[in-house]
CSV table of C-alpha atoms and ligand atoms in Angstrom, one decimal:
chain,number,residue,atom,x,y,z
W,157,UNK,CA,157.4,-12.6,110.4
W,158,UNK,CA,156.9,-16.2,109.7
W,159,UNK,CA,159.2,-18.5,111.7
W,160,UNK,CA,160.5,-21.2,109.5
W,161,UNK,CA,161.6,-24.7,110.5
W,162,UNK,CA,162.4,-26.7,107.4
W,163,UNK,CA,162.3,-30.3,108.3
W,164,UNK,CA,161.9,-31.5,104.7
W,165,UNK,CA,165.2,-29.8,103.8
W,166,UNK,CA,166.9,-31.0,106.9
W,167,UNK,CA,165.8,-34.6,106.9
W,168,UNK,CA,165.3,-35.5,103.3
W,169,UNK,CA,168.4,-34.4,101.5
W,170,UNK,CA,168.4,-35.9,98.0
W,171,UNK,CA,164.6,-35.8,97.6
W,172,UNK,CA,164.5,-32.2,96.4
W,173,UNK,CA,166.7,-29.6,94.7
W,174,UNK,CA,167.3,-26.0,95.9
W,175,UNK,CA,165.7,-23.5,93.6
W,176,UNK,CA,165.0,-19.9,93.1
W,177,UNK,CA,162.0,-17.9,92.0
W,178,UNK,CA,162.3,-15.8,88.9
W,179,UNK,CA,162.3,-12.1,89.6
W,180,UNK,CA,159.2,-10.1,88.8
W,181,UNK,CA,159.4,-6.4,88.1
W,182,UNK,CA,156.3,-5.0,89.5
W,183,UNK,CA,154.4,-7.4,91.8
W,184,UNK,CA,151.2,-6.2,93.4
W,185,UNK,CA,149.2,-7.9,96.1
W,186,UNK,CA,145.8,-8.9,94.7
W,187,UNK,CA,144.4,-10.8,97.7
W,188,UNK,CA,145.6,-11.7,101.1
W,189,UNK,CA,144.0,-14.2,103.5
W,190,UNK,CA,144.2,-12.2,106.7
W,191,UNK,CA,142.7,-14.8,109.0
W,192,UNK,CA,145.0,-17.5,107.7
W,193,UNK,CA,148.0,-15.1,107.9
W,194,UNK,CA,147.2,-14.6,111.6
W,195,UNK,CA,146.8,-18.4,112.1
W,196,UNK,CA,150.4,-18.7,110.8
W,197,UNK,CA,151.7,-16.2,113.3
W,198,UNK,CA,151.8,-13.0,111.2
W,199,UNK,CA,150.9,-9.8,113.1
W,200,UNK,CA,148.4,-7.4,111.5
W,201,UNK,CA,151.1,-4.7,111.2
W,202,UNK,CA,153.4,-7.0,109.3
W,203,UNK,CA,150.8,-7.5,106.6
W,204,UNK,CA,151.1,-3.9,105.5
W,205,UNK,CA,154.9,-4.1,105.1
W,206,UNK,CA,156.2,-3.5,101.6
W,207,UNK,CA,158.4,-6.5,102.0
W,208,UNK,CA,155.4,-8.7,102.2
W,209,UNK,CA,154.5,-8.6,98.5
W,210,UNK,CA,158.2,-9.2,97.7
W,211,UNK,CA,158.2,-12.4,99.8
W,212,UNK,CA,155.1,-13.7,98.2
W,213,UNK,CA,156.2,-12.9,94.6
W,214,UNK,CA,159.5,-14.7,95.3
W,215,UNK,CA,161.6,-11.6,94.8
W,216,UNK,CA,162.8,-11.7,98.4
W,217,UNK,CA,163.6,-14.7,100.5
W,218,UNK,CA,162.1,-14.4,103.9
W,219,UNK,CA,164.4,-15.0,106.8
W,220,UNK,CA,164.6,-18.7,107.5
W,221,UNK,CA,163.1,-19.8,104.2
W,222,UNK,CA,165.1,-22.3,102.1
W,223,UNK,CA,163.3,-22.6,98.7
W,224,UNK,CA,163.3,-26.0,97.1
W,225,UNK,CA,161.6,-27.8,94.3
W,226,UNK,CA,160.3,-31.3,95.4
W,227,UNK,CA,160.8,-34.3,93.3
W,228,UNK,CA,157.8,-36.5,92.4
W,229,UNK,CA,156.5,-38.7,89.7
W,230,UNK,CA,152.9,-39.7,89.0
W,231,UNK,CA,150.2,-41.6,87.1
W,232,UNK,CA,148.5,-39.1,84.9
W,233,UNK,CA,145.2,-40.3,83.4
W,234,UNK,CA,146.4,-43.8,84.1
W,235,UNK,CA,149.9,-43.5,82.6
W,236,UNK,CA,153.0,-43.5,84.6
W,237,UNK,CA,155.3,-40.4,84.2
W,238,UNK,CA,158.6,-41.1,86.1
W,239,UNK,CA,159.5,-37.5,86.5
W,240,UNK,CA,157.1,-34.6,87.2
W,241,UNK,CA,158.2,-32.6,90.3
W,242,UNK,CA,157.6,-28.9,91.2
W,243,UNK,CA,157.9,-27.5,87.7
W,244,UNK,CA,156.2,-24.2,88.6
W,245,UNK,CA,156.2,-24.3,92.4
W,246,UNK,CA,158.7,-23.6,95.1
W,247,UNK,CA,158.4,-24.8,98.7
W,248,UNK,CA,159.6,-21.8,100.8
W,249,UNK,CA,159.7,-23.9,103.9
W,250,UNK,CA,157.6,-24.9,106.9
W,251,UNK,CA,156.0,-22.8,109.6
W,252,UNK,CA,154.6,-24.0,113.0
W,253,UNK,CA,151.3,-22.2,113.3
W,254,UNK,CA,149.8,-20.7,116.4
W,255,UNK,CA,148.0,-24.0,117.1
W,256,UNK,CA,151.3,-25.9,116.9
W,257,UNK,CA,150.7,-27.4,113.4
W,258,UNK,CA,153.5,-27.7,110.9
W,259,UNK,CA,152.5,-26.2,107.6
W,260,UNK,CA,154.1,-25.9,104.2
W,261,UNK,CA,154.3,-22.5,102.6
W,262,UNK,CA,154.6,-22.8,98.8
W,263,UNK,CA,154.7,-20.5,95.9
W,264,UNK,CA,152.9,-21.6,92.7
W,265,UNK,CA,153.7,-19.8,89.4
W,266,UNK,CA,157.1,-18.5,90.5
W,267,UNK,CA,159.1,-19.6,87.4
W,268,UNK,CA,161.1,-22.4,86.0
W,269,UNK,CA,162.8,-25.1,88.1
W,270,UNK,CA,164.9,-28.2,87.3
W,271,UNK,CA,161.5,-30.0,86.9
W,272,UNK,CA,159.9,-27.6,84.5
W,273,UNK,CA,160.4,-29.7,81.3
W,274,UNK,CA,159.0,-27.5,78.5
W,275,UNK,CA,156.8,-25.4,80.7
W,276,UNK,CA,157.4,-21.8,81.6
W,277,UNK,CA,156.9,-22.3,85.4
W,278,UNK,CA,154.3,-19.5,85.4
W,279,UNK,CA,150.7,-19.3,86.3
W,280,UNK,CA,147.9,-17.0,85.2
W,281,UNK,CA,145.8,-14.9,87.5
W,282,UNK,CA,142.4,-16.5,86.8
W,283,UNK,CA,143.5,-20.1,87.8
W,284,UNK,CA,145.3,-18.9,90.9
W,285,UNK,CA,142.2,-17.0,92.0
W,286,UNK,CA,140.2,-20.1,91.3
W,287,UNK,CA,142.4,-22.2,93.5
W,288,UNK,CA,142.2,-19.5,96.3
W,289,UNK,CA,138.4,-19.3,96.0
W,290,UNK,CA,137.6,-23.0,95.8
W,291,UNK,CA,140.1,-23.8,98.6
W,292,UNK,CA,138.4,-21.3,100.9
W,293,UNK,CA,135.0,-22.7,99.9
W,294,UNK,CA,136.1,-26.2,100.8
W,295,UNK,CA,137.6,-25.0,104.0
W,296,UNK,CA,134.4,-23.4,105.1
W,297,UNK,CA,132.4,-26.5,104.1
W,298,UNK,CA,134.6,-28.4,106.6
W,299,UNK,CA,136.6,-30.4,104.0
W,300,UNK,CA,140.3,-30.9,104.5
W,301,UNK,CA,142.2,-28.7,102.0
W,302,UNK,CA,145.2,-26.7,101.3
W,303,UNK,CA,144.5,-22.9,101.4
W,304,UNK,CA,145.6,-19.8,99.6
W,305,UNK,CA,147.5,-17.2,101.7
W,306,UNK,CA,148.1,-14.6,99.0
W,307,UNK,CA,147.7,-14.0,95.3
W,308,UNK,CA,150.2,-11.6,93.9
W,309,UNK,CA,150.0,-10.3,90.3
W,310,UNK,CA,153.4,-10.3,88.6
W,311,UNK,CA,152.5,-7.4,86.2
W,312,UNK,CA,153.8,-9.6,83.4
W,313,UNK,CA,151.9,-11.6,80.9
W,314,UNK,CA,151.9,-15.4,80.6
W,315,UNK,CA,151.3,-16.9,77.2
W,316,UNK,CA,148.7,-19.6,76.9
W,317,UNK,CA,146.2,-19.6,74.1
W,318,UNK,CA,146.3,-15.9,74.5
W,319,UNK,CA,148.4,-13.5,76.7
W,320,UNK,CA,147.0,-13.5,80.3
W,321,UNK,CA,147.9,-11.6,83.4
W,322,UNK,CA,150.5,-13.6,85.4
W,323,UNK,CA,150.2,-14.3,89.1
W,324,UNK,CA,151.8,-16.2,92.0
W,325,UNK,CA,149.7,-18.1,94.6
W,326,UNK,CA,151.1,-18.7,98.0
W,327,UNK,CA,149.7,-21.9,99.2
W,328,UNK,CA,149.5,-23.3,102.7
W,329,UNK,CA,149.4,-27.1,103.1
W,330,UNK,CA,149.8,-29.7,105.8
W,331,UNK,CA,152.5,-30.9,103.4
W,332,UNK,CA,153.1,-31.4,99.7
W,333,UNK,CA,154.0,-35.1,99.9
W,334,UNK,CA,152.0,-36.9,97.3
W,335,UNK,CA,151.5,-40.5,96.2
W,336,UNK,CA,153.7,-39.5,93.3
W,337,UNK,CA,156.5,-38.6,95.7
W,338,UNK,CA,156.7,-42.2,96.7
W,339,UNK,CA,156.4,-43.4,93.1
W,340,UNK,CA,159.4,-41.3,92.2
W,341,UNK,CA,161.8,-43.2,94.4
W,342,UNK,CA,160.1,-46.6,93.9
W,343,UNK,CA,160.5,-46.3,90.2
W,344,UNK,CA,164.2,-45.7,90.6
W,345,UNK,CA,164.5,-48.6,93.1
W,346,UNK,CA,165.9,-46.1,95.5
W,347,UNK,CA,164.7,-48.0,98.6
W,348,UNK,CA,166.8,-46.0,101.0
W,349,UNK,CA,165.1,-42.8,100.0
W,350,UNK,CA,161.7,-44.5,99.9
W,351,UNK,CA,162.2,-45.6,103.5
W,352,UNK,CA,163.3,-42.2,104.6
W,353,UNK,CA,160.3,-40.6,103.0
W,354,UNK,CA,157.9,-43.1,104.5
W,355,UNK,CA,159.4,-42.6,108.0
W,356,UNK,CA,159.3,-38.9,107.6
W,357,UNK,CA,155.7,-38.9,106.4
W,358,UNK,CA,154.5,-41.2,109.2
W,359,UNK,CA,156.1,-39.0,111.8
W,360,UNK,CA,154.7,-35.8,110.3
W,361,UNK,CA,151.2,-37.0,109.4
W,362,UNK,CA,150.5,-40.2,111.3
W,363,UNK,CA,152.1,-39.5,114.7
W,364,UNK,CA,149.6,-41.9,116.3
W,365,UNK,CA,151.4,-44.7,114.5
W,366,UNK,CA,154.6,-44.1,116.5
W,367,UNK,CA,156.2,-47.5,116.7
W,368,UNK,CA,153.7,-48.9,114.1
W,369,UNK,CA,154.8,-50.4,110.8
W,370,UNK,CA,154.4,-49.6,107.2
W,371,UNK,CA,151.3,-51.7,106.8
W,372,UNK,CA,149.5,-49.6,109.5
W,373,UNK,CA,150.7,-46.6,107.5
W,374,UNK,CA,149.1,-47.9,104.4
W,375,UNK,CA,145.9,-48.7,106.3
W,376,UNK,CA,145.6,-45.3,108.0
W,377,UNK,CA,146.3,-43.5,104.7
W,378,UNK,CA,143.6,-45.6,103.1
W,379,UNK,CA,141.1,-44.6,105.8
W,380,UNK,CA,142.0,-40.9,105.5
W,381,UNK,CA,141.6,-41.0,101.7
W,382,UNK,CA,138.3,-42.8,102.1
W,383,UNK,CA,137.1,-40.0,104.5
W,384,UNK,CA,138.2,-37.3,102.2
W,385,UNK,CA,136.5,-38.7,99.1
W,386,UNK,CA,133.3,-39.3,101.1
W,387,UNK,CA,133.4,-35.6,102.0
W,388,UNK,CA,133.8,-34.7,98.4
W,389,UNK,CA,130.9,-36.9,97.4
W,390,UNK,CA,128.7,-35.3,100.1
W,391,UNK,CA,129.4,-31.9,98.8
W,392,UNK,CA,129.1,-32.7,95.1
W,393,UNK,CA,132.8,-31.8,94.6
W,394,UNK,CA,134.6,-33.0,91.5
W,395,UNK,CA,138.4,-32.8,91.7
W,396,UNK,CA,138.8,-33.2,88.0
W,397,UNK,CA,142.5,-34.4,87.9
W,398,UNK,CA,142.8,-37.2,90.4
W,399,UNK,CA,146.3,-38.1,89.1
W,400,UNK,CA,148.5,-39.7,91.8
W,401,UNK,CA,150.7,-36.6,91.8
W,402,UNK,CA,147.6,-34.7,93.0
W,403,UNK,CA,146.8,-36.9,96.0
W,404,UNK,CA,148.4,-35.7,99.2
W,405,UNK,CA,149.5,-38.2,102.0
W,406,UNK,CA,148.1,-35.7,104.6
W,407,UNK,CA,144.6,-36.4,103.4
W,408,UNK,CA,144.0,-32.8,102.2
W,409,UNK,CA,142.5,-31.9,98.9
W,410,UNK,CA,145.3,-30.5,96.8
W,411,UNK,CA,145.9,-29.0,93.3
W,412,UNK,CA,142.7,-27.3,92.3
W,413,UNK,CA,142.8,-27.3,88.5
W,414,UNK,CA,139.7,-28.0,86.5
W,415,UNK,CA,137.7,-28.8,89.6
W,416,UNK,CA,134.0,-27.9,90.0
W,417,UNK,CA,130.9,-28.6,92.0
W,418,UNK,CA,128.1,-30.5,90.4
W,419,UNK,CA,124.8,-28.7,89.8
W,420,UNK,CA,122.0,-31.2,88.9
W,421,UNK,CA,122.7,-34.7,90.1
W,422,UNK,CA,124.4,-37.0,87.6
W,423,UNK,CA,127.2,-39.4,88.6
W,424,UNK,CA,128.7,-39.1,85.1
W,425,UNK,CA,129.3,-35.3,85.6
W,426,UNK,CA,132.7,-34.2,84.2
W,427,UNK,CA,133.8,-30.6,83.9
W,428,UNK,CA,137.4,-30.9,82.9
W,429,UNK,CA,138.2,-30.2,79.3
W,430,UNK,CA,141.1,-32.6,79.4
W,431,UNK,CA,139.1,-35.5,80.8
W,432,UNK,CA,137.7,-36.8,77.6
W,433,UNK,CA,136.8,-40.2,78.7
W,434,UNK,CA,135.2,-39.2,82.0
W,435,UNK,CA,137.9,-41.0,84.0
W,436,UNK,CA,137.5,-38.5,86.8
W,437,UNK,CA,133.8,-38.0,86.7
W,438,UNK,CA,131.9,-37.5,90.0
W,439,UNK,CA,130.8,-41.1,90.4
W,440,UNK,CA,134.2,-42.6,89.6
W,441,UNK,CA,136.0,-40.7,92.4
W,442,UNK,CA,135.8,-43.5,95.0
W,443,UNK,CA,137.1,-46.1,92.5
W,444,UNK,CA,139.8,-43.9,91.3
W,445,UNK,CA,140.9,-43.2,94.9
W,446,UNK,CA,141.2,-46.9,95.4
W,447,UNK,CA,143.2,-47.2,92.1
W,448,UNK,CA,145.5,-44.5,93.3
W,449,UNK,CA,145.8,-46.2,96.7
W,450,UNK,CA,146.9,-49.4,94.8
W,451,UNK,CA,149.7,-47.3,93.1
W,452,UNK,CA,150.8,-46.1,96.5
W,453,UNK,CA,150.7,-49.7,97.9
W,454,UNK,CA,152.9,-50.8,94.9
W,455,UNK,CA,155.3,-48.0,95.6
W,456,UNK,CA,155.8,-49.0,99.3
W,457,UNK,CA,155.8,-52.7,98.6
W,458,UNK,CA,159.5,-53.1,99.3
W,459,UNK,CA,158.9,-51.7,102.8
W,460,UNK,CA,156.1,-54.1,103.7
W,461,UNK,CA,157.9,-57.4,103.7
W,462,UNK,CA,161.2,-58.8,102.4
W,463,UNK,CA,159.3,-61.6,100.8
W,464,UNK,CA,157.6,-60.0,97.8
W,465,UNK,CA,154.8,-62.5,97.6
W,466,UNK,CA,154.0,-61.8,101.3
W,467,UNK,CA,154.2,-58.0,100.7
W,468,UNK,CA,151.8,-58.3,97.8
W,469,UNK,CA,149.4,-60.3,99.9
W,470,UNK,CA,149.5,-57.7,102.7
W,471,UNK,CA,149.1,-54.8,100.3
W,472,UNK,CA,146.2,-56.3,98.4
W,473,UNK,CA,144.3,-56.8,101.6
W,474,UNK,CA,144.7,-53.1,102.5
W,475,UNK,CA,143.7,-52.0,99.0
W,476,UNK,CA,140.7,-54.2,99.0
W,477,UNK,CA,139.6,-52.9,102.4
W,478,UNK,CA,139.5,-49.4,101.0
W,479,UNK,CA,136.0,-50.2,99.7
W,480,UNK,CA,134.8,-50.9,103.2
W,481,UNK,CA,136.4,-47.8,104.7
W,482,UNK,CA,134.9,-45.8,102.0
W,483,UNK,CA,131.4,-47.3,102.4
W,484,UNK,CA,131.6,-46.6,106.1
W,485,UNK,CA,132.8,-43.0,105.6
W,486,UNK,CA,130.1,-42.4,102.9
W,487,UNK,CA,127.3,-43.7,105.1
W,488,UNK,CA,128.4,-41.5,107.9
W,489,UNK,CA,128.3,-38.5,105.6
W,490,UNK,CA,124.9,-39.5,104.3
W,491,UNK,CA,123.4,-40.1,107.7
W,492,UNK,CA,124.3,-36.5,108.7
W,493,UNK,CA,123.0,-35.1,105.4
W,494,UNK,CA,119.7,-37.0,106.1
W,495,UNK,CA,119.4,-35.7,109.7
W,496,UNK,CA,120.0,-39.2,111.2
W,497,UNK,CA,122.0,-39.6,114.4
W,498,UNK,CA,120.9,-43.2,115.1
W,499,UNK,CA,122.1,-46.0,112.9
W,500,UNK,CA,119.7,-48.3,111.2
W,501,UNK,CA,120.3,-51.1,108.7
W,502,UNK,CA,118.4,-49.5,105.9
W,503,UNK,CA,120.1,-46.1,106.0
W,504,UNK,CA,122.4,-46.7,103.0
W,505,UNK,CA,119.4,-47.8,100.9
W,506,UNK,CA,117.5,-44.7,102.0
W,507,UNK,CA,120.4,-42.4,100.9
W,508,UNK,CA,120.6,-44.2,97.6
W,509,UNK,CA,116.9,-43.7,97.2
W,510,UNK,CA,117.2,-40.0,97.5
W,511,UNK,CA,120.0,-39.9,95.0
W,512,UNK,CA,117.9,-42.0,92.6
W,513,UNK,CA,115.0,-39.5,92.9
W,514,UNK,CA,117.4,-36.6,92.2
W,515,UNK,CA,118.8,-38.4,89.2
W,516,UNK,CA,115.3,-39.1,87.8
W,517,UNK,CA,114.3,-35.5,88.2
W,518,UNK,CA,117.7,-34.0,87.3
W,519,UNK,CA,117.3,-31.9,90.4
W,520,UNK,CA,120.0,-29.6,91.8
W,521,UNK,CA,122.2,-31.6,94.2
W,522,UNK,CA,123.0,-28.8,96.7
W,523,UNK,CA,119.5,-27.5,96.9
W,524,UNK,CA,117.9,-30.9,97.1
W,525,UNK,CA,119.8,-31.6,100.2
W,526,UNK,CA,119.3,-28.2,101.6
W,527,UNK,CA,115.6,-28.3,101.3
W,528,UNK,CA,115.2,-31.5,103.3
W,529,UNK,CA,115.3,-29.1,106.3
W,530,UNK,CA,112.0,-27.5,105.1
W,531,UNK,CA,110.5,-30.9,104.5
W,532,UNK,CA,111.5,-32.1,108.0
W,533,UNK,CA,109.4,-29.2,109.3
W,534,UNK,CA,106.4,-30.2,107.2
W,535,UNK,CA,106.9,-27.7,104.4
W,536,UNK,CA,107.6,-29.9,101.5
W,537,UNK,CA,106.8,-27.6,98.6
W,538,UNK,CA,110.3,-26.0,98.3
W,539,UNK,CA,111.8,-29.5,97.9
W,540,UNK,CA,109.1,-30.8,95.6
W,541,UNK,CA,109.5,-27.9,93.3
W,542,UNK,CA,113.0,-29.1,92.5
W,543,UNK,CA,111.7,-32.5,91.4
W,544,UNK,CA,108.8,-31.2,89.2
W,545,UNK,CA,110.3,-32.7,86.0
W,546,UNK,CA,109.9,-36.3,87.4
W,547,UNK,CA,108.5,-36.4,90.9
W,548,UNK,CA,107.4,-40.0,91.3
W,549,UNK,CA,110.6,-41.3,92.9
W,550,UNK,CA,110.5,-38.4,95.4
W,551,UNK,CA,106.9,-39.1,96.1
W,552,UNK,CA,107.7,-42.6,97.0
W,553,UNK,CA,110.8,-41.7,99.0
W,554,UNK,CA,109.6,-38.9,101.2
W,555,UNK,CA,107.3,-40.9,103.4
W,556,UNK,CA,110.1,-43.5,104.0
W,557,UNK,CA,112.4,-40.7,105.1
W,558,UNK,CA,109.8,-39.0,107.3
W,559,UNK,CA,109.1,-42.4,108.9
W,560,UNK,CA,112.8,-42.9,109.5
W,561,UNK,CA,113.1,-39.4,111.0
W,562,UNK,CA,110.2,-40.1,113.4
W,563,UNK,CA,112.3,-43.0,114.8
W,564,UNK,CA,115.0,-40.5,115.7
W,565,UNK,CA,112.6,-39.2,118.3
W,566,UNK,CA,113.9,-35.6,118.1
W,567,UNK,CA,111.8,-32.5,117.6
W,568,UNK,CA,111.4,-31.5,113.9
W,569,UNK,CA,112.8,-28.1,114.7
W,570,UNK,CA,116.0,-29.6,116.0
W,571,UNK,CA,116.3,-32.0,113.1
W,572,UNK,CA,115.8,-29.1,110.6
W,573,UNK,CA,118.4,-27.0,112.4
W,574,UNK,CA,120.9,-29.8,112.2
W,575,UNK,CA,120.2,-30.3,108.5
W,576,UNK,CA,120.7,-26.6,107.8
W,577,UNK,CA,124.0,-26.7,109.6
W,578,UNK,CA,125.1,-29.7,107.6
W,579,UNK,CA,123.7,-29.2,104.1
W,580,UNK,CA,125.1,-25.9,102.7
W,581,UNK,CA,123.0,-23.4,100.9
W,582,UNK,CA,126.0,-22.1,98.9
W,583,UNK,CA,128.7,-23.8,96.9
W,584,UNK,CA,131.0,-22.1,94.4
W,585,UNK,CA,128.7,-22.5,91.4
W,586,UNK,CA,130.6,-22.6,88.2
W,587,UNK,CA,128.9,-19.7,86.5
W,588,UNK,CA,129.5,-17.5,89.5
W,589,UNK,CA,133.2,-18.5,89.7
W,590,UNK,CA,133.6,-17.9,86.0
W,591,UNK,CA,131.9,-14.4,86.3
W,592,UNK,CA,134.2,-13.5,89.2
W,593,UNK,CA,137.4,-14.7,87.5
W,594,UNK,CA,136.5,-13.0,84.2
W,595,UNK,CA,135.9,-9.7,85.9
W,596,UNK,CA,139.2,-10.0,87.8
W,597,UNK,CA,141.3,-11.1,84.9
W,598,UNK,CA,139.9,-9.0,82.1
W,599,UNK,CA,138.9,-5.8,83.9
W,600,UNK,CA,140.9,-5.9,87.1
W,601,UNK,CA,137.5,-5.7,88.9
W,602,UNK,CA,137.7,-7.9,92.1
W,603,UNK,CA,134.3,-6.9,93.5
W,604,UNK,CA,132.4,-10.0,92.2
W,605,UNK,CA,135.2,-12.2,93.5
W,606,UNK,CA,135.1,-10.6,96.9
W,607,UNK,CA,131.3,-10.8,97.2
W,608,UNK,CA,131.4,-14.5,96.3
W,609,UNK,CA,134.3,-15.2,98.6
W,610,UNK,CA,132.5,-13.5,101.4
W,611,UNK,CA,129.3,-15.4,100.8
W,612,UNK,CA,131.2,-18.7,100.7
W,613,UNK,CA,132.8,-18.1,104.0
W,614,UNK,CA,129.4,-18.8,105.6
W,615,UNK,CA,127.9,-21.4,103.2
W,616,UNK,CA,125.1,-22.5,105.6
W,617,UNK,CA,123.8,-19.0,106.4
W,618,UNK,CA,120.5,-17.9,105.0
W,619,UNK,CA,120.9,-14.1,104.7
W,620,UNK,CA,119.2,-11.9,102.2
W,621,UNK,CA,122.1,-10.7,100.2
W,622,UNK,CA,123.9,-14.0,99.5
W,623,UNK,CA,120.7,-15.9,98.6
W,624,UNK,CA,121.1,-15.1,95.0
W,625,UNK,CA,124.3,-17.1,94.9
W,626,UNK,CA,122.3,-20.2,95.7
W,627,UNK,CA,120.5,-20.2,92.3
W,628,UNK,CA,121.5,-23.0,89.9
W,629,UNK,CA,122.9,-22.1,86.6
W,630,UNK,CA,120.6,-22.3,83.6
W,631,UNK,CA,120.8,-26.0,82.4
W,632,UNK,CA,122.3,-24.9,79.0
W,633,UNK,CA,125.2,-23.3,80.8
W,634,UNK,CA,126.0,-26.5,82.9
W,635,UNK,CA,125.7,-28.8,79.9
W,636,UNK,CA,128.5,-27.0,78.0
W,637,UNK,CA,130.6,-25.9,81.0
W,638,UNK,CA,134.3,-26.9,80.9
W,639,UNK,CA,137.1,-25.8,83.1
W,640,UNK,CA,140.6,-25.7,81.7
W,641,UNK,CA,143.7,-27.0,83.2
W,642,UNK,CA,144.8,-24.1,85.3
W,643,UNK,CA,148.3,-23.8,83.8
V,872,AMP,P1,149.4,-30.0,87.5
V,872,AMP,O1,148.6,-30.3,86.3
V,872,AMP,O2,149.4,-28.5,87.8
V,872,AMP,O3,149.1,-30.8,88.7
V,872,AMP,O4,151.0,-30.3,87.1
V,872,AMP,C1,151.4,-31.5,86.6
V,872,AMP,C2,152.9,-31.4,86.4
V,872,AMP,O5,153.2,-30.4,85.4
V,872,AMP,C3,153.7,-30.9,87.6
V,872,AMP,O6,155.0,-31.5,87.6
V,872,AMP,C4,153.9,-29.4,87.4
V,872,AMP,O7,155.0,-28.9,88.0
V,872,AMP,C5,154.0,-29.4,85.9
V,872,AMP,N1,153.6,-28.1,85.3
V,872,AMP,C6,152.3,-27.7,85.2
V,872,AMP,N2,152.3,-26.4,84.6
V,872,AMP,C7,153.6,-26.1,84.4
V,872,AMP,C8,154.2,-24.9,83.8
V,872,AMP,N3,153.5,-23.9,83.4
V,872,AMP,N4,155.5,-24.9,83.8
V,872,AMP,C9,156.3,-25.9,84.2
V,872,AMP,N5,155.7,-27.0,84.7
V,872,AMP,C10,154.4,-27.1,84.8
V,873,MG,MG1,149.6,-31.2,90.4
C-alpha cells in the first residue's frame, strides 16, 4: 500500500482543515495509471484489490492518510478573491515515491468541504478524463506537470447544464501549494503563518536554498516559472485559467480546466469559454506569469525586509528580472526546436522569423516544427505544403535557417534525428480529445480514449497507426472550438 508521511498536516497546523469525502454508493474504476502507481510504490497485486477503488473514491481512508482541505485565496481573471480553498478536493496525504520524491495524493471531485461555497464539491467524468489525458500528454512531452493516478466513476449524476456522470480523479503532484496559498495568509496579515508556509515551501521545493533567504526564494521561483511557461510556449500549450490559485510553487503545471493545444499558429488563440477578453491567450502567457509573480512578491513582501520601501525595491527587481529569465528560457527552448546546439547572436530573431512565417500562412504549429526535420535533410516539400496559403515568408526564412544549420557543423541526419526527438508529431488535438471524452461520457466507450492516450505516450514516434492523430482539425472546427470550465 502507499506509505504516507504527511508533513503538511504535521508542520502547518492552521493552514488547512480536516475533511472527509462524501460516500459514493457504487464506485467503479475507470482508468488506472499503472506505471505511476508503481512509481509510488504500489505493487501490481495491490492494484487488483477491491479496496483500491474504495480508497480512490474516498469511501475508505487508506492507512496513514489524513484527509484535509487546504486553504488558499487567489486572483481570478485579475480580481482578488480572499477565500477559495479546496472546495472539491481533498489532500489524502504525501507519499515518498520509489525515487525518494515527496508527492501529494489528492482526490478531486470527492464532495463538499468547508471551502465549497455554493458548489457541490463534485466533478464530472469528462473533465476528469481530460485532466488525466492532458496531464499524461504533458508528462510525455517532458513538461513539468501533476498527473492522474486514477479516475473512478461514482455511479451518481452531477448536475451542470445537464446531468452528467460523476467521477473522482486521484491526482499526484509535487505539492498543491499555490501562489494563492500565500495570498490567503498575506491578505489576513497572518505573517506568522505566511512565514511558516514560506519556510516549508523552501524546504520542500527549493532545498538548494538551504540557509538562503526569502529573496532567493522569490528569484528561484521566478526562474522555475519562466522555464515552465517557456516549455508551454514551445509546445503550443494554452493553460486557459492562469489565475494565481492555479500556479504551483513547485513549478508544475496544475489544474487542467479549459486548457488546449494551439492548432494553427496565432498568438491570440484562446479556447476557454470563460476567457472572454483573451486575458489568458497563448501569447499573453509570459506576461501573465509575470503578473502572477508580482502577486506572489506582494504576498511575501513582509518577509523580504522589515522596511517596506526596501522590501518593495527588492521585490520589484525580482519581478522585473522575470522578463530576462523568461527570454533566456524561451531562447533555449527555441534553439532546441530549431536544431541548434551552438549559440549565435541572431538565434532569437531566427526563431521569431519562423513564427512570423507560420502566422502569415496560418500553418499548423506542431507540424511546422515537426517538418523542419525533413527540411534539414533536404526534403522541403512536406514543410512547404503547410505554408501554401502564404509561402513568401517561409521562402525567405528557409535559406537563413539552413545557413545557420550549416554553421552547426553536424551531419544533416544527426540534426534531423535531434529535431524529431524534440519536436513532437503528436499533441492532444482538441477534436480528438473531444471525440474521446464524448465516447467515454455518453456511451461508456473508452476505446477512443485509450487509443489516444497510448499514442500520446510516445509523441515523437512515427508509427503507422498513430499517424492519423497528427492531422490538424478542419479550420472551421478550430475557429469555434471552446472548452468549458471543467467543473
Ligand atoms: P478551479 O476553477 O477548478 O481552479 O476552482 C476554483 C475554485 O472554485 C476552487 O476554490 C475550487 O475548489 C472551487 N470549485 C470549483 N468547482 C467547484 C465545485 N463543483 N464545488 C465546490 N467548489 C468548487
Ligand atoms: Mg484551481
